[in-house]
């Protein structure tokens, strides 16, 4: 099922598939890009003003130097358009597209000064988000056929949460909870506050949380998994467990709740983890360690 509005997402817990709907409104998009252009002081681009005639027009193309997945083109489009209202843009490969090296992604025609002044801001947005989408796709490909799903975490760049989660979706991953209010996730530090009593923590969460909210419990031992199942948890996070323990945990759960493997997952370890039978694998690296995709603006 696909939920479109945040109110619907919150009502259905912390896990959803929102699809490739760009997450910002037009007003939000305009404000974010305007702030980025102002930060770069594009109105006072002395290099371009000194070297390029004001009436000079140019054509260029946004090209990928690497194989990857594209994300964030709306931000680039907005950056060029804010500086040059007459710019014309043709998108060859939409967000979520897998592309090879040397592939033109977008063609532009407009005032040379505007294209040059907006270039870096546009690239910064798309390179960052495409890097996340590309890394996500690598993880998704690595577990193909296992039945497991790759999820992100809340390890986001402040202020970029919706954009980075959108980029994860562009790469074929799924989103974990969007906000702290989206679901209950009882982690080790929460358990420490109730002397490790998982049953009590779940009971309190049921009593305080909105009706129907999903409750997840982080477990790093098999005895905790048993207790969490008995307490009525909806999802059990298997934190930093060895493969043998993951397999045993999956057997203990026996399909009664969702299992999520988490903690230190890498591209080399994700396949063996998926083969233990867990439902979800959350990977913080998708957003906190993704390298930018190498993109460039090539002028004719």
PDB file of C-alpha atoms in Angstrom:
ATOM      1  CA  UNK A   1       0.000   0.000   0.000  1.00  0.00           C
ATOM      2  CA  UNK A   2       1.242   3.514  -0.779  1.00  0.00           C
ATOM      3  CA  UNK A   3       0.443   6.398   1.541  1.00  0.00           C
ATOM      4  CA  UNK A   4       0.724   9.931   0.173  1.00  0.00           C
ATOM      5  CA  UNK A   5       0.051  12.276   3.105  1.00  0.00           C
ATOM      6  CA  UNK A   6       2.095  12.521   6.278  1.00  0.00           C
ATOM      7  CA  UNK A   7      -1.065  12.236   8.375  1.00  0.00           C
ATOM      8  CA  UNK A   8      -1.719   8.869   6.777  1.00  0.00           C
ATOM      9  CA  UNK A   9       1.878   7.808   7.304  1.00  0.00           C
ATOM     10  CA  UNK A  10       1.794   8.645  10.999  1.00  0.00           C
ATOM     11  CA  UNK A  11      -1.495   6.815  11.427  1.00  0.00           C
ATOM     12  CA  UNK A  12      -0.025   3.639   9.987  1.00  0.00           C
ATOM     13  CA  UNK A  13       3.172   3.509  12.007  1.00  0.00           C
ATOM     14  CA  UNK A  14       6.802   4.115  11.238  1.00  0.00           C
ATOM     15  CA  UNK A  15       7.218   2.131   8.033  1.00  0.00           C
ATOM     16  CA  UNK A  16       5.832   3.045   4.664  1.00  0.00           C
ATOM     17  CA  UNK A  17       6.544   3.206   0.973  1.00  0.00           C
ATOM     18  CA  UNK A  18       5.827   6.704  -0.278  1.00  0.00           C
ATOM     19  CA  UNK A  19       6.990   6.193  -3.825  1.00  0.00           C
ATOM     20  CA  UNK A  20       8.873   8.674  -5.961  1.00  0.00           C
ATOM     21  CA  UNK A  21       6.810  11.747  -5.171  1.00  0.00           C
ATOM     22  CA  UNK A  22       9.162  14.695  -4.717  1.00  0.00           C
ATOM     23  CA  UNK A  23       8.822  15.490  -1.005  1.00  0.00           C
ATOM     24  CA  UNK A  24       8.862  19.297  -1.030  1.00  0.00           C
ATOM     25  CA  UNK A  25       6.055  21.646  -1.956  1.00  0.00           C
ATOM     26  CA  UNK A  26       6.764  24.286  -4.589  1.00  0.00           C
ATOM     27  CA  UNK A  27       7.015  26.902  -1.855  1.00  0.00           C
ATOM     28  CA  UNK A  28       9.515  24.800   0.114  1.00  0.00           C
ATOM     29  CA  UNK A  29      11.521  24.023  -3.016  1.00  0.00           C
ATOM     30  CA  UNK A  30      11.706  27.698  -3.968  1.00  0.00           C
ATOM     31  CA  UNK A  31      12.799  28.755  -0.487  1.00  0.00           C
ATOM     32  CA  UNK A  32      15.454  26.055  -0.111  1.00  0.00           C
ATOM     33  CA  UNK A  33      17.052  26.761  -3.478  1.00  0.00           C
ATOM     34  CA  UNK A  34      16.861  30.526  -2.991  1.00  0.00           C
ATOM     35  CA  UNK A  35      18.704  30.160   0.316  1.00  0.00           C
ATOM     36  CA  UNK A  36      21.399  28.050  -1.353  1.00  0.00           C
ATOM     37  CA  UNK A  37      21.860  30.567  -4.151  1.00  0.00           C
ATOM     38  CA  UNK A  38      22.059  33.415  -1.652  1.00  0.00           C
ATOM     39  CA  UNK A  39      24.569  31.489   0.453  1.00  0.00           C
ATOM     40  CA  UNK A  40      26.818  31.170  -2.616  1.00  0.00           C
ATOM     41  CA  UNK A  41      26.261  34.905  -3.348  1.00  0.00           C
ATOM     42  CA  UNK A  42      25.371  34.115  -6.941  1.00  0.00           C
ATOM     43  CA  UNK A  43      24.168  37.701  -7.507  1.00  0.00           C
ATOM     44  CA  UNK A  44      27.764  38.816  -7.213  1.00  0.00           C
ATOM     45  CA  UNK A  45      29.524  36.182  -9.332  1.00  0.00           C
ATOM     46  CA  UNK A  46      32.476  38.380 -10.193  1.00  0.00           C
ATOM     47  CA  UNK A  47      34.233  35.773 -12.319  1.00  0.00           C
ATOM     48  CA  UNK A  48      31.281  35.281 -14.634  1.00  0.00           C
ATOM     49  CA  UNK A  49      30.467  38.996 -14.773  1.00  0.00           C
ATOM     50  CA  UNK A  50      34.056  39.800 -15.703  1.00  0.00           C
ATOM     51  CA  UNK A  51      34.471  37.176 -18.411  1.00  0.00           C
ATOM     52  CA  UNK A  52      31.070  36.558 -20.012  1.00  0.00           C
ATOM     53  CA  UNK A  53      29.077  39.128 -21.987  1.00  0.00           C
ATOM     54  CA  UNK A  54      25.608  39.753 -20.582  1.00  0.00           C
ATOM     55  CA  UNK A  55      23.835  38.825 -23.830  1.00  0.00           C
ATOM     56  CA  UNK A  56      25.810  35.632 -24.455  1.00  0.00           C
ATOM     57  CA  UNK A  57      23.667  32.537 -24.647  1.00  0.00           C
ATOM     58  CA  UNK A  58      24.860  28.960 -24.212  1.00  0.00           C
ATOM     59  CA  UNK A  59      23.820  25.354 -24.313  1.00  0.00           C
ATOM     60  CA  UNK A  60      25.022  22.698 -21.904  1.00  0.00           C
ATOM     61  CA  UNK A  61      24.164  19.308 -20.508  1.00  0.00           C
ATOM     62  CA  UNK A  62      24.290  17.717 -17.095  1.00  0.00           C
ATOM     63  CA  UNK A  63      26.363  14.569 -17.519  1.00  0.00           C
ATOM     64  CA  UNK A  64      27.152  11.720 -15.157  1.00  0.00           C
ATOM     65  CA  UNK A  65      30.804  10.728 -14.960  1.00  0.00           C
ATOM     66  CA  UNK A  66      29.886   7.503 -13.156  1.00  0.00           C
ATOM     67  CA  UNK A  67      27.331   4.727 -13.263  1.00  0.00           C
ATOM     68  CA  UNK A  68      24.665   5.504 -10.719  1.00  0.00           C
ATOM     69  CA  UNK A  69      21.099   6.484  -9.870  1.00  0.00           C
ATOM     70  CA  UNK A  70      19.752   9.999 -10.316  1.00  0.00           C
ATOM     71  CA  UNK A  71      17.915  11.945  -7.612  1.00  0.00           C
ATOM     72  CA  UNK A  72      17.112  15.601  -6.978  1.00  0.00           C
ATOM     73  CA  UNK A  73      16.677  17.011 -10.478  1.00  0.00           C
ATOM     74  CA  UNK A  74      13.849  19.280  -9.334  1.00  0.00           C
ATOM     75  CA  UNK A  75      16.369  21.170  -7.204  1.00  0.00           C
ATOM     76  CA  UNK A  76      18.739  21.679 -10.121  1.00  0.00           C
ATOM     77  CA  UNK A  77      15.874  22.784 -12.361  1.00  0.00           C
ATOM     78  CA  UNK A  78      14.804  25.321  -9.730  1.00  0.00           C
ATOM     79  CA  UNK A  79      18.343  26.663  -9.302  1.00  0.00           C
ATOM     80  CA  UNK A  80      18.792  27.405 -13.002  1.00  0.00           C
ATOM     81  CA  UNK A  81      15.287  28.818 -13.352  1.00  0.00           C
ATOM     82  CA  UNK A  82      15.603  31.182 -10.405  1.00  0.00           C
ATOM     83  CA  UNK A  83      18.628  32.865 -11.967  1.00  0.00           C
ATOM     84  CA  UNK A  84      17.406  32.757 -15.558  1.00  0.00           C
ATOM     85  CA  UNK A  85      13.625  32.752 -16.004  1.00  0.00           C
ATOM     86  CA  UNK A  86      14.041  32.148 -19.742  1.00  0.00           C
ATOM     87  CA  UNK A  87      16.135  28.980 -19.426  1.00  0.00           C
ATOM     88  CA  UNK A  88      14.824  25.933 -21.247  1.00  0.00           C
ATOM     89  CA  UNK A  89      15.439  22.511 -19.757  1.00  0.00           C
ATOM     90  CA  UNK A  90      14.893  19.025 -21.111  1.00  0.00           C
ATOM     91  CA  UNK A  91      15.256  16.107 -18.733  1.00  0.00           C
ATOM     92  CA  UNK A  92      16.465  12.908 -20.366  1.00  0.00           C
ATOM     93  CA  UNK A  93      16.515  10.685 -17.277  1.00  0.00           C
ATOM     94  CA  UNK A  94      14.104  11.257 -14.398  1.00  0.00           C
ATOM     95  CA  UNK A  95      14.813  10.704 -10.704  1.00  0.00           C
ATOM     96  CA  UNK A  96      15.185   7.014  -9.944  1.00  0.00           C
ATOM     97  CA  UNK A  97      16.781   6.278 -13.325  1.00  0.00           C
ATOM     98  CA  UNK A  98      19.857   4.071 -13.434  1.00  0.00           C
ATOM     99  CA  UNK A  99      22.429   5.565 -15.756  1.00  0.00           C
ATOM    100  CA  UNK A 100      25.824   4.657 -17.149  1.00  0.00           C
ATOM    101  CA  UNK A 101      28.908   6.842 -17.152  1.00  0.00           C
ATOM    102  CA  UNK A 102      28.958   9.621 -19.750  1.00  0.00           C
ATOM    103  CA  UNK A 103      25.160   9.674 -19.867  1.00  0.00           C
ATOM    104  CA  UNK A 104      23.526  13.097 -20.410  1.00  0.00           C
ATOM    105  CA  UNK A 105      20.833  13.543 -17.782  1.00  0.00           C
ATOM    106  CA  UNK A 106      19.545  17.039 -18.550  1.00  0.00           C
ATOM    107  CA  UNK A 107      19.965  19.503 -21.438  1.00  0.00           C
ATOM    108  CA  UNK A 108      19.832  23.264 -20.841  1.00  0.00           C
ATOM    109  CA  UNK A 109      19.789  26.393 -22.983  1.00  0.00           C
ATOM    110  CA  UNK A 110      19.832  29.929 -21.658  1.00  0.00           C
ATOM    111  CA  UNK A 111      21.918  32.940 -20.732  1.00  0.00           C
ATOM    112  CA  UNK A 112      25.509  31.852 -20.197  1.00  0.00           C
ATOM    113  CA  UNK A 113      25.853  33.959 -17.059  1.00  0.00           C
ATOM    114  CA  UNK A 114      22.837  32.347 -15.420  1.00  0.00           C
ATOM    115  CA  UNK A 115      23.935  28.819 -16.271  1.00  0.00           C
ATOM    116  CA  UNK A 116      27.413  29.432 -14.887  1.00  0.00           C
ATOM    117  CA  UNK A 117      26.267  31.134 -11.688  1.00  0.00           C
ATOM    118  CA  UNK A 118      23.731  28.419 -10.843  1.00  0.00           C
ATOM    119  CA  UNK A 119      26.002  25.530 -11.832  1.00  0.00           C
ATOM    120  CA  UNK A 120      27.593  24.684  -8.478  1.00  0.00           C
ATOM    121  CA  UNK A 121      24.428  24.978  -6.398  1.00  0.00           C
ATOM    122  CA  UNK A 122      22.553  22.757  -8.846  1.00  0.00           C
ATOM    123  CA  UNK A 123      25.346  20.182  -8.865  1.00  0.00           C
ATOM    124  CA  UNK A 124      25.664  20.177  -5.079  1.00  0.00           C
ATOM    125  CA  UNK A 125      22.020  19.203  -4.674  1.00  0.00           C
ATOM    126  CA  UNK A 126      21.977  16.516  -7.349  1.00  0.00           C
ATOM    127  CA  UNK A 127      25.378  15.020  -6.576  1.00  0.00           C
ATOM    128  CA  UNK A 128      24.528  14.584  -2.891  1.00  0.00           C
ATOM    129  CA  UNK A 129      21.100  13.057  -3.439  1.00  0.00           C
ATOM    130  CA  UNK A 130      22.227  10.921  -6.382  1.00  0.00           C
ATOM    131  CA  UNK A 131      25.063   9.605  -4.228  1.00  0.00           C
ATOM    132  CA  UNK A 132      22.551   8.407  -1.649  1.00  0.00           C
ATOM    133  CA  UNK A 133      20.349   6.861  -4.336  1.00  0.00           C
ATOM    134  CA  UNK A 134      23.351   5.131  -5.905  1.00  0.00           C
ATOM    135  CA  UNK A 135      24.617   3.651  -2.645  1.00  0.00           C
ATOM    136  CA  UNK A 136      21.108   2.509  -1.767  1.00  0.00           C
ATOM    137  CA  UNK A 137      20.818   0.748  -5.129  1.00  0.00           C
ATOM    138  CA  UNK A 138      24.067  -1.106  -4.429  1.00  0.00           C
ATOM    139  CA  UNK A 139      22.637  -2.473  -1.194  1.00  0.00           C
ATOM    140  CA  UNK A 140      19.313  -3.322  -2.832  1.00  0.00           C
ATOM    141  CA  UNK A 141      21.104  -5.193  -5.620  1.00  0.00           C
ATOM    142  CA  UNK A 142      23.282  -7.030  -3.115  1.00  0.00           C
ATOM    143  CA  UNK A 143      20.279  -8.691  -1.453  1.00  0.00           C
ATOM    144  CA  UNK A 144      18.214  -9.337  -4.584  1.00  0.00           C
ATOM    145  CA  UNK A 145      16.146 -12.505  -4.336  1.00  0.00           C
ATOM    146  CA  UNK A 146      16.346 -12.874  -0.561  1.00  0.00           C
ATOM    147  CA  UNK A 147      13.002 -11.287   0.259  1.00  0.00           C
ATOM    148  CA  UNK A 148      14.590  -8.741   2.614  1.00  0.00           C
ATOM    149  CA  UNK A 149      14.269  -4.983   2.229  1.00  0.00           C
ATOM    150  CA  UNK A 150      16.823  -2.215   2.704  1.00  0.00           C
ATOM    151  CA  UNK A 151      15.743   0.625   5.006  1.00  0.00           C
ATOM    152  CA  UNK A 152      17.316   3.912   5.978  1.00  0.00           C
ATOM    153  CA  UNK A 153      17.681   5.285   9.522  1.00  0.00           C
ATOM    154  CA  UNK A 154      17.307   8.706  11.153  1.00  0.00           C
ATOM    155  CA  UNK A 155      21.010   9.440  10.639  1.00  0.00           C
ATOM    156  CA  UNK A 156      20.217  12.326   8.329  1.00  0.00           C
ATOM    157  CA  UNK A 157      21.708  15.683   7.487  1.00  0.00           C
ATOM    158  CA  UNK A 158      19.707  18.166   9.605  1.00  0.00           C
ATOM    159  CA  UNK A 159      17.172  19.958   7.422  1.00  0.00           C
ATOM    160  CA  UNK A 160      17.537  17.443   4.589  1.00  0.00           C
ATOM    161  CA  UNK A 161      15.518  14.596   6.133  1.00  0.00           C
ATOM    162  CA  UNK A 162      12.761  14.415   3.533  1.00  0.00           C
ATOM    163  CA  UNK A 163      15.167  14.918   0.641  1.00  0.00           C
ATOM    164  CA  UNK A 164      17.568  12.206   1.789  1.00  0.00           C
ATOM    165  CA  UNK A 165      14.764   9.756   2.492  1.00  0.00           C
ATOM    166  CA  UNK A 166      13.415  10.533  -0.963  1.00  0.00           C
ATOM    167  CA  UNK A 167      16.843   9.727  -2.413  1.00  0.00           C
ATOM    168  CA  UNK A 168      16.770   6.367  -0.622  1.00  0.00           C
ATOM    169  CA  UNK A 169      13.478   5.622  -2.351  1.00  0.00           C
ATOM    170  CA  UNK A 170      14.988   6.657  -5.681  1.00  0.00           C
ATOM    171  CA  UNK A 171      17.599   3.958  -5.118  1.00  0.00           C
ATOM    172  CA  UNK A 172      14.993   1.278  -4.400  1.00  0.00           C
ATOM    173  CA  UNK A 173      15.187   1.366  -0.605  1.00  0.00           C
ATOM    174  CA  UNK A 174      12.362   1.898   1.845  1.00  0.00           C
ATOM    175  CA  UNK A 175      11.996   4.424   4.621  1.00  0.00           C
ATOM    176  CA  UNK A 176      12.062   3.717   8.338  1.00  0.00           C
ATOM    177  CA  UNK A 177      10.150   6.104  10.573  1.00  0.00           C
ATOM    178  CA  UNK A 178      10.204   9.682   9.372  1.00  0.00           C
ATOM    179  CA  UNK A 179       9.993  11.397  12.754  1.00  0.00           C
ATOM    180  CA  UNK A 180      10.185  10.492  16.432  1.00  0.00           C
ATOM    181  CA  UNK A 181       6.407  10.840  16.484  1.00  0.00           C
ATOM    182  CA  UNK A 182       5.889   8.274  13.721  1.00  0.00           C
ATOM    183  CA  UNK A 183       6.266   5.180  15.891  1.00  0.00           C
ATOM    184  CA  UNK A 184       7.663   3.775  19.108  1.00  0.00           C
ATOM    185  CA  UNK A 185      11.225   2.495  18.925  1.00  0.00           C
ATOM    186  CA  UNK A 186      12.418   1.284  22.316  1.00  0.00           C
ATOM    187  CA  UNK A 187      16.216   1.222  22.259  1.00  0.00           C
ATOM    188  CA  UNK A 188      18.807   0.204  24.825  1.00  0.00           C
ATOM    189  CA  UNK A 189      18.920   3.622  26.477  1.00  0.00           C
ATOM    190  CA  UNK A 190      15.143   3.621  26.870  1.00  0.00           C
ATOM    191  CA  UNK A 191      15.336   0.186  28.463  1.00  0.00           C
ATOM    192  CA  UNK A 192      18.017   1.409  30.827  1.00  0.00           C
ATOM    193  CA  UNK A 193      15.494   3.926  32.143  1.00  0.00           C
ATOM    194  CA  UNK A 194      13.146   1.062  33.142  1.00  0.00           C
ATOM    195  CA  UNK A 195      15.877  -1.215  34.495  1.00  0.00           C
ATOM    196  CA  UNK A 196      15.846  -3.330  31.359  1.00  0.00           C
ATOM    197  CA  UNK A 197      12.182  -4.345  31.738  1.00  0.00           C
ATOM    198  CA  UNK A 198      11.069  -4.846  28.118  1.00  0.00           C
ATOM    199  CA  UNK A 199       7.545  -5.915  29.042  1.00  0.00           C
ATOM    200  CA  UNK A 200       7.036  -2.788  31.141  1.00  0.00           C
ATOM    201  CA  UNK A 201       8.385  -0.540  28.390  1.00  0.00           C
ATOM    202  CA  UNK A 202       6.037  -2.059  25.799  1.00  0.00           C
ATOM    203  CA  UNK A 203       3.086  -1.849  28.209  1.00  0.00           C
ATOM    204  CA  UNK A 204       3.716   1.839  28.838  1.00  0.00           C
ATOM    205  CA  UNK A 205       4.102   2.509  25.123  1.00  0.00           C
ATOM    206  CA  UNK A 206       0.745   0.846  24.421  1.00  0.00           C
ATOM    207  CA  UNK A 207      -0.905   2.894  27.138  1.00  0.00           C
ATOM    208  CA  UNK A 208       0.518   6.250  26.050  1.00  0.00           C
ATOM    209  CA  UNK A 209       0.878   5.949  22.290  1.00  0.00           C
ATOM    210  CA  UNK A 210      -1.916   6.607  19.760  1.00  0.00           C
ATOM    211  CA  UNK A 211      -4.201   3.681  18.997  1.00  0.00           C
ATOM    212  CA  UNK A 212      -2.657   1.333  16.459  1.00  0.00           C
ATOM    213  CA  UNK A 213       0.844   2.772  16.634  1.00  0.00           C
ATOM    214  CA  UNK A 214       3.597   0.268  15.877  1.00  0.00           C
ATOM    215  CA  UNK A 215       6.052  -0.641  18.611  1.00  0.00           C
ATOM    216  CA  UNK A 216       9.581  -1.812  17.912  1.00  0.00           C
ATOM    217  CA  UNK A 217      12.025  -3.109  20.506  1.00  0.00           C
ATOM    218  CA  UNK A 218      15.784  -3.235  20.106  1.00  0.00           C
ATOM    219  CA  UNK A 219      17.272  -6.540  21.242  1.00  0.00           C
ATOM    220  CA  UNK A 220      20.886  -7.623  21.281  1.00  0.00           C
ATOM    221  CA  UNK A 221      20.322 -11.002  22.965  1.00  0.00           C
ATOM    222  CA  UNK A 222      18.054 -13.926  22.187  1.00  0.00           C
ATOM    223  CA  UNK A 223      16.468 -13.887  25.656  1.00  0.00           C
ATOM    224  CA  UNK A 224      15.361 -10.305  24.968  1.00  0.00           C
ATOM    225  CA  UNK A 225      13.811 -11.444  21.689  1.00  0.00           C
ATOM    226  CA  UNK A 226      11.675 -13.983  23.565  1.00  0.00           C
ATOM    227  CA  UNK A 227      10.522 -11.351  26.026  1.00  0.00           C
ATOM    228  CA  UNK A 228       9.746  -8.821  23.294  1.00  0.00           C
ATOM    229  CA  UNK A 229       7.616 -11.374  21.447  1.00  0.00           C
ATOM    230  CA  UNK A 230       5.691 -12.148  24.617  1.00  0.00           C
ATOM    231  CA  UNK A 231       5.241  -8.451  25.366  1.00  0.00           C
ATOM    232  CA  UNK A 232       3.501  -7.905  22.044  1.00  0.00           C
ATOM    233  CA  UNK A 233       6.092  -5.947  20.091  1.00  0.00           C
ATOM    234  CA  UNK A 234       5.246  -5.420  16.417  1.00  0.00           C
ATOM    235  CA  UNK A 235       8.848  -5.269  15.228  1.00  0.00           C
ATOM    236  CA  UNK A 236      12.037  -6.590  16.774  1.00  0.00           C
ATOM    237  CA  UNK A 237      15.316  -4.912  15.951  1.00  0.00           C
ATOM    238  CA  UNK A 238      18.164  -7.422  16.094  1.00  0.00           C
ATOM    239  CA  UNK A 239      21.049  -5.162  16.964  1.00  0.00           C
ATOM    240  CA  UNK A 240      24.631  -6.140  16.069  1.00  0.00           C
ATOM    241  CA  UNK A 241      23.881  -9.862  16.282  1.00  0.00           C
ATOM    242  CA  UNK A 242      26.100 -12.530  14.791  1.00  0.00           C
ATOM    243  CA  UNK A 243      24.675 -14.456  11.832  1.00  0.00           C
ATOM    244  CA  UNK A 244      23.963 -17.539  13.922  1.00  0.00           C
ATOM    245  CA  UNK A 245      21.980 -15.484  16.420  1.00  0.00           C
ATOM    246  CA  UNK A 246      20.094 -13.748  13.630  1.00  0.00           C
ATOM    247  CA  UNK A 247      19.057 -17.111  12.218  1.00  0.00           C
ATOM    248  CA  UNK A 248      17.969 -18.286  15.659  1.00  0.00           C
ATOM    249  CA  UNK A 249      16.025 -15.078  16.263  1.00  0.00           C
ATOM    250  CA  UNK A 250      14.173 -15.514  12.978  1.00  0.00           C
ATOM    251  CA  UNK A 251      13.231 -19.042  14.068  1.00  0.00           C
ATOM    252  CA  UNK A 252      12.031 -17.782  17.444  1.00  0.00           C
ATOM    253  CA  UNK A 253       9.857 -15.136  15.830  1.00  0.00           C
ATOM    254  CA  UNK A 254       8.455 -17.654  13.340  1.00  0.00           C
ATOM    255  CA  UNK A 255       6.730 -14.981  11.290  1.00  0.00           C
ATOM    256  CA  UNK A 256       4.717 -13.569  14.187  1.00  0.00           C
ATOM    257  CA  UNK A 257       6.362 -10.134  14.018  1.00  0.00           C
ATOM    258  CA  UNK A 258       8.677  -8.255  11.693  1.00  0.00           C
ATOM    259  CA  UNK A 259      12.411  -8.680  12.206  1.00  0.00           C
ATOM    260  CA  UNK A 260      14.950  -5.970  11.463  1.00  0.00           C
ATOM    261  CA  UNK A 261      18.712  -6.452  11.415  1.00  0.00           C
ATOM    262  CA  UNK A 262      20.685  -3.359  12.303  1.00  0.00           C
ATOM    263  CA  UNK A 263      24.120  -2.191  13.357  1.00  0.00           C
ATOM    264  CA  UNK A 264      27.338  -1.965  11.367  1.00  0.00           C
ATOM    265  CA  UNK A 265      25.870  -3.360   8.140  1.00  0.00           C
ATOM    266  CA  UNK A 266      28.222  -3.014   5.158  1.00  0.00           C
ATOM    267  CA  UNK A 267      27.980  -3.838   1.478  1.00  0.00           C
ATOM    268  CA  UNK A 268      30.088  -6.938   2.169  1.00  0.00           C
ATOM    269  CA  UNK A 269      27.964  -8.228   5.046  1.00  0.00           C
ATOM    270  CA  UNK A 270      24.475  -7.319   3.878  1.00  0.00           C
ATOM    271  CA  UNK A 271      23.888 -10.411   1.721  1.00  0.00           C
ATOM    272  CA  UNK A 272      24.701 -12.956   4.450  1.00  0.00           C
ATOM    273  CA  UNK A 273      22.503 -10.960   6.823  1.00  0.00           C
ATOM    274  CA  UNK A 274      19.616 -11.025   4.357  1.00  0.00           C
ATOM    275  CA  UNK A 275      20.018 -14.776   3.916  1.00  0.00           C
ATOM    276  CA  UNK A 276      19.267 -15.344   7.610  1.00  0.00           C
ATOM    277  CA  UNK A 277      15.625 -14.622   6.819  1.00  0.00           C
ATOM    278  CA  UNK A 278      15.207 -11.190   8.424  1.00  0.00           C
ATOM    279  CA  UNK A 279      12.539  -8.954   6.904  1.00  0.00           C
ATOM    280  CA  UNK A 280      14.336  -5.632   7.025  1.00  0.00           C
ATOM    281  CA  UNK A 281      17.935  -4.457   7.128  1.00  0.00           C
ATOM    282  CA  UNK A 282      18.506  -0.863   8.216  1.00  0.00           C
ATOM    283  CA  UNK A 283      21.680   0.838   7.026  1.00  0.00           C
ATOM    284  CA  UNK A 284      22.749   4.192   8.453  1.00  0.00           C
ATOM    285  CA  UNK A 285      25.531   4.473   5.882  1.00  0.00           C
ATOM    286  CA  UNK A 286      22.992   5.123   3.123  1.00  0.00           C
ATOM    287  CA  UNK A 287      22.685   8.697   4.308  1.00  0.00           C
ATOM    288  CA  UNK A 288      25.609   9.416   6.610  1.00  0.00           C
ATOM    289  CA  UNK A 289      28.387   7.983   4.425  1.00  0.00           C
ATOM    290  CA  UNK A 290      27.219   8.058   0.805  1.00  0.00           C
ATOM    291  CA  UNK A 291      29.828   9.543  -1.572  1.00  0.00           C
ATOM    292  CA  UNK A 292      28.536  12.130  -4.038  1.00  0.00           C
ATOM    293  CA  UNK A 293      27.849  10.910  -7.556  1.00  0.00           C
ATOM    294  CA  UNK A 294      30.290  12.532  -9.976  1.00  0.00           C
ATOM    295  CA  UNK A 295      28.204  14.816 -12.197  1.00  0.00           C
ATOM    296  CA  UNK A 296      29.303  17.746 -14.320  1.00  0.00           C
ATOM    297  CA  UNK A 297      27.847  20.512 -16.474  1.00  0.00           C
ATOM    298  CA  UNK A 298      29.422  20.336 -19.917  1.00  0.00           C
ATOM    299  CA  UNK A 299      29.042  23.376 -22.203  1.00  0.00           C
ATOM    300  CA  UNK A 300      28.901  23.066 -25.966  1.00  0.00           C
TER     301      UNK A 300
END
